[in-house]
DNA sequence: AAGAGTTTGTGAATGGGAGAACAAATCACC
DNA sequence: GGTGATTTGTTCTCCCATTCACAAACTCTT
């Protein structure tokens, strides 16, 4: 059983290994890979140790071999059919995102409730009515669905997805959705990320103000001491 | 000092409170709010306790009052100028995302290195040359930058942002970027989220296979026992 | 072949967050 | 004014994740 925190980092390692392989590097140390992935080398080694013992002491890791092992563990060696619901600005961007196809994710359908969009072809895939979800999902054995609709529709879309046999949902809508046990949901929320940054930014500003005030206080105190 | 995990949830509470307020609800219990935010009520109460004591025992929380307190703590009561670099599909989607403006984030500039795009106006904001970054950032006192470029340009963009005085970066490019101390980076990676789902999906499939095998084994054993 | 130098894999210690459970505080009703 | 019901704020315990530190294992040189 691999810890959740480790699972979340494995794709990062995979990407770093691909970059190293593209650069013609065939072997790397945990230190090299950790730097490329932006983590601590001890954490990297511990993470990899959950998968097995794929390195060689005194040498390091074979880039291609480790890459294959991680890809197999994550499951990106297989083909994952995906449906995207909600073809607005974000849906367009997702449909055109090349990072999906290159990692084994195949967009089998784009769905939208708005009939105006049913003429469109995005990234080579025609936009179809939302009502076709179940038929398409069953036909292609789709396990993963992406929600890129407005918040108001998200729960309804999620319900339909679950009814269509989808068991993993990536939710871009700014809404909390509830699903039955056994269905995984991951949430990506653009404005929440910005708000987290704003909090830290504000704290930096306060910190500066406080330090400045302390400096002034110290200066005044020093003057007082002198007088 | 508010724990990082709590900071990450405050925007969720804020959104839930706004939804409650829009529904005309003026008071709510921790249980109500926790349900709306999709968390445990004990966790919610503990999170809120870091901000202060804004509830009333036996009653609950005043929706508007709590909303203001959280907004103030996060910093979304003020105006945050933001620049977006990289106006491809994703950049377009981000520029048009209404969730930014409604939370105090104001897109003051869209930048792209490609001269072909410099004619465009997206969401009412003209696309300008990437070289103008520093001038624009200084002029508007921009603290937050968004990177929506391909992976190859991300580090260069980040370096230029830091040079322009930006101290918080939201990175959508599938690349690890390194920045000096004092600069915050948050990363949103679409394909990593899908890969995490794929891992769990694969594990579900294996689990089913194993359970099925066990069932067959148990059935065979039962038959054997009967015989 | 033996020793010096690397680098992995892992046990142990530390830190932080999640959840249960309860005391303190408030309200409603009598 | 007092009693019971309700809900918050907080303490305590447990669990997960991170980091340190080192023994085991390998290569290279002499």
Coordinates of C-alpha atoms in Angstrom, one line a residue, chain A residues 28-135:
Chain A
X28 CA 21.0 9.3 -12.4
X29 CA 21.4 9.5 -8.6
X30 CA 18.6 10.1 -6.2
X31 CA 20.1 13.6 -5.7
X32 CA 19.9 14.3 -9.5
X33 CA 16.4 13.1 -9.8
X34 CA 15.3 14.9 -6.6
X35 CA 16.7 18.2 -7.9
X36 CA 14.9 17.7 -11.2
X37 CA 11.6 16.9 -9.4
X38 CA 12.0 19.7 -6.9
X39 CA 12.0 17.6 -3.8
X40 CA 14.3 16.4 -1.1
X41 CA 16.5 13.3 -2.0
X42 CA 15.6 11.4 1.2
X43 CA 12.0 11.8 0.4
X44 CA 12.5 10.7 -3.1
X45 CA 14.4 7.5 -2.0
X46 CA 11.7 6.7 0.6
X47 CA 9.0 7.2 -2.1
X48 CA 10.7 4.9 -4.5
X49 CA 11.3 2.3 -1.8
X50 CA 7.5 1.8 -1.7
X51 CA 7.6 0.6 -5.3
X52 CA 10.5 -1.8 -4.8
X53 CA 14.2 -1.7 -4.9
X54 CA 14.9 -0.4 -8.4
X55 CA 18.2 1.4 -7.8
X56 CA 21.8 0.1 -7.5
X57 CA 23.8 1.2 -4.4
X58 CA 26.9 3.2 -5.3
X59 CA 25.5 3.8 -8.8
X60 CA 22.0 5.2 -8.9
X61 CA 19.0 4.5 -11.0
X62 CA 18.7 3.5 -14.6
X63 CA 16.5 6.2 -16.1
X64 CA 14.5 4.2 -18.6
X65 CA 14.0 1.2 -16.2
X66 CA 12.8 3.4 -13.3
X67 CA 10.6 5.4 -15.7
X68 CA 8.9 2.2 -16.8
X69 CA 8.5 0.9 -13.3
X70 CA 6.8 4.2 -12.1
X71 CA 4.6 4.3 -15.3
X72 CA 3.5 0.8 -14.6
X73 CA 2.7 1.5 -11.0
X74 CA 0.7 4.6 -11.8
X75 CA -1.0 2.9 -14.7
X76 CA 0.0 5.2 -17.5
X77 CA 1.3 2.3 -19.6
X78 CA -2.3 1.5 -20.4
X79 CA -4.9 3.5 -22.3
X80 CA -7.4 5.5 -20.3
X81 CA -10.5 6.8 -22.2
X82 CA -11.7 10.1 -20.8
X83 CA -14.8 12.2 -21.3
X84 CA -14.9 16.0 -20.8
X85 CA -18.2 17.6 -19.9
X86 CA -18.6 21.4 -20.4
X87 CA -16.9 22.8 -23.5
X88 CA -16.5 26.4 -22.5
X89 CA -13.2 28.2 -22.4
X90 CA -11.7 25.7 -19.9
X91 CA -13.2 22.7 -21.7
X92 CA -11.6 23.9 -24.9
X93 CA -8.2 24.3 -23.2
X94 CA -8.5 20.8 -21.7
X95 CA -9.5 19.2 -25.0
X96 CA -6.5 20.8 -26.7
X97 CA -4.0 20.0 -23.9
X98 CA -1.4 17.8 -25.4
X99 CA -0.2 16.5 -22.0
X100 CA -3.2 14.2 -21.9
X101 CA -2.7 12.1 -25.0
X102 CA 1.0 11.8 -24.4
X103 CA 0.3 10.1 -21.1
X104 CA -2.2 7.6 -22.2
X105 CA -5.3 9.6 -21.7
X106 CA -7.6 9.5 -24.8
X107 CA -10.4 12.0 -25.0
X108 CA -13.2 9.9 -26.5
X109 CA -15.9 12.5 -26.2
X110 CA -16.7 16.1 -25.5
X111 CA -20.2 16.8 -24.1
X112 CA -22.1 19.9 -23.6
X113 CA -25.8 20.6 -22.7
X114 CA -25.9 23.7 -25.0
X115 CA -27.2 22.7 -28.5
X116 CA -25.4 25.7 -29.9
X117 CA -22.1 23.9 -29.4
X118 CA -23.1 20.6 -31.0
X119 CA -21.9 21.7 -34.4
X120 CA -18.4 22.3 -33.1
X121 CA -15.3 20.1 -33.5
X122 CA -12.7 20.7 -30.9
X123 CA -9.2 19.1 -31.2
X124 CA -10.6 16.7 -33.8
X125 CA -13.4 15.5 -31.5
X126 CA -17.0 16.6 -32.2
X127 CA -19.1 18.1 -29.3
X128 CA -22.1 15.9 -28.5
X129 CA -25.2 16.3 -26.4
X130 CA -24.8 15.8 -22.7
X131 CA -27.6 13.3 -22.9
X132 CA -25.3 10.9 -24.8
X133 CA -23.0 10.5 -21.8
X134 CA -24.2 7.1 -20.6
X135 CA -24.2 5.6 -24.1

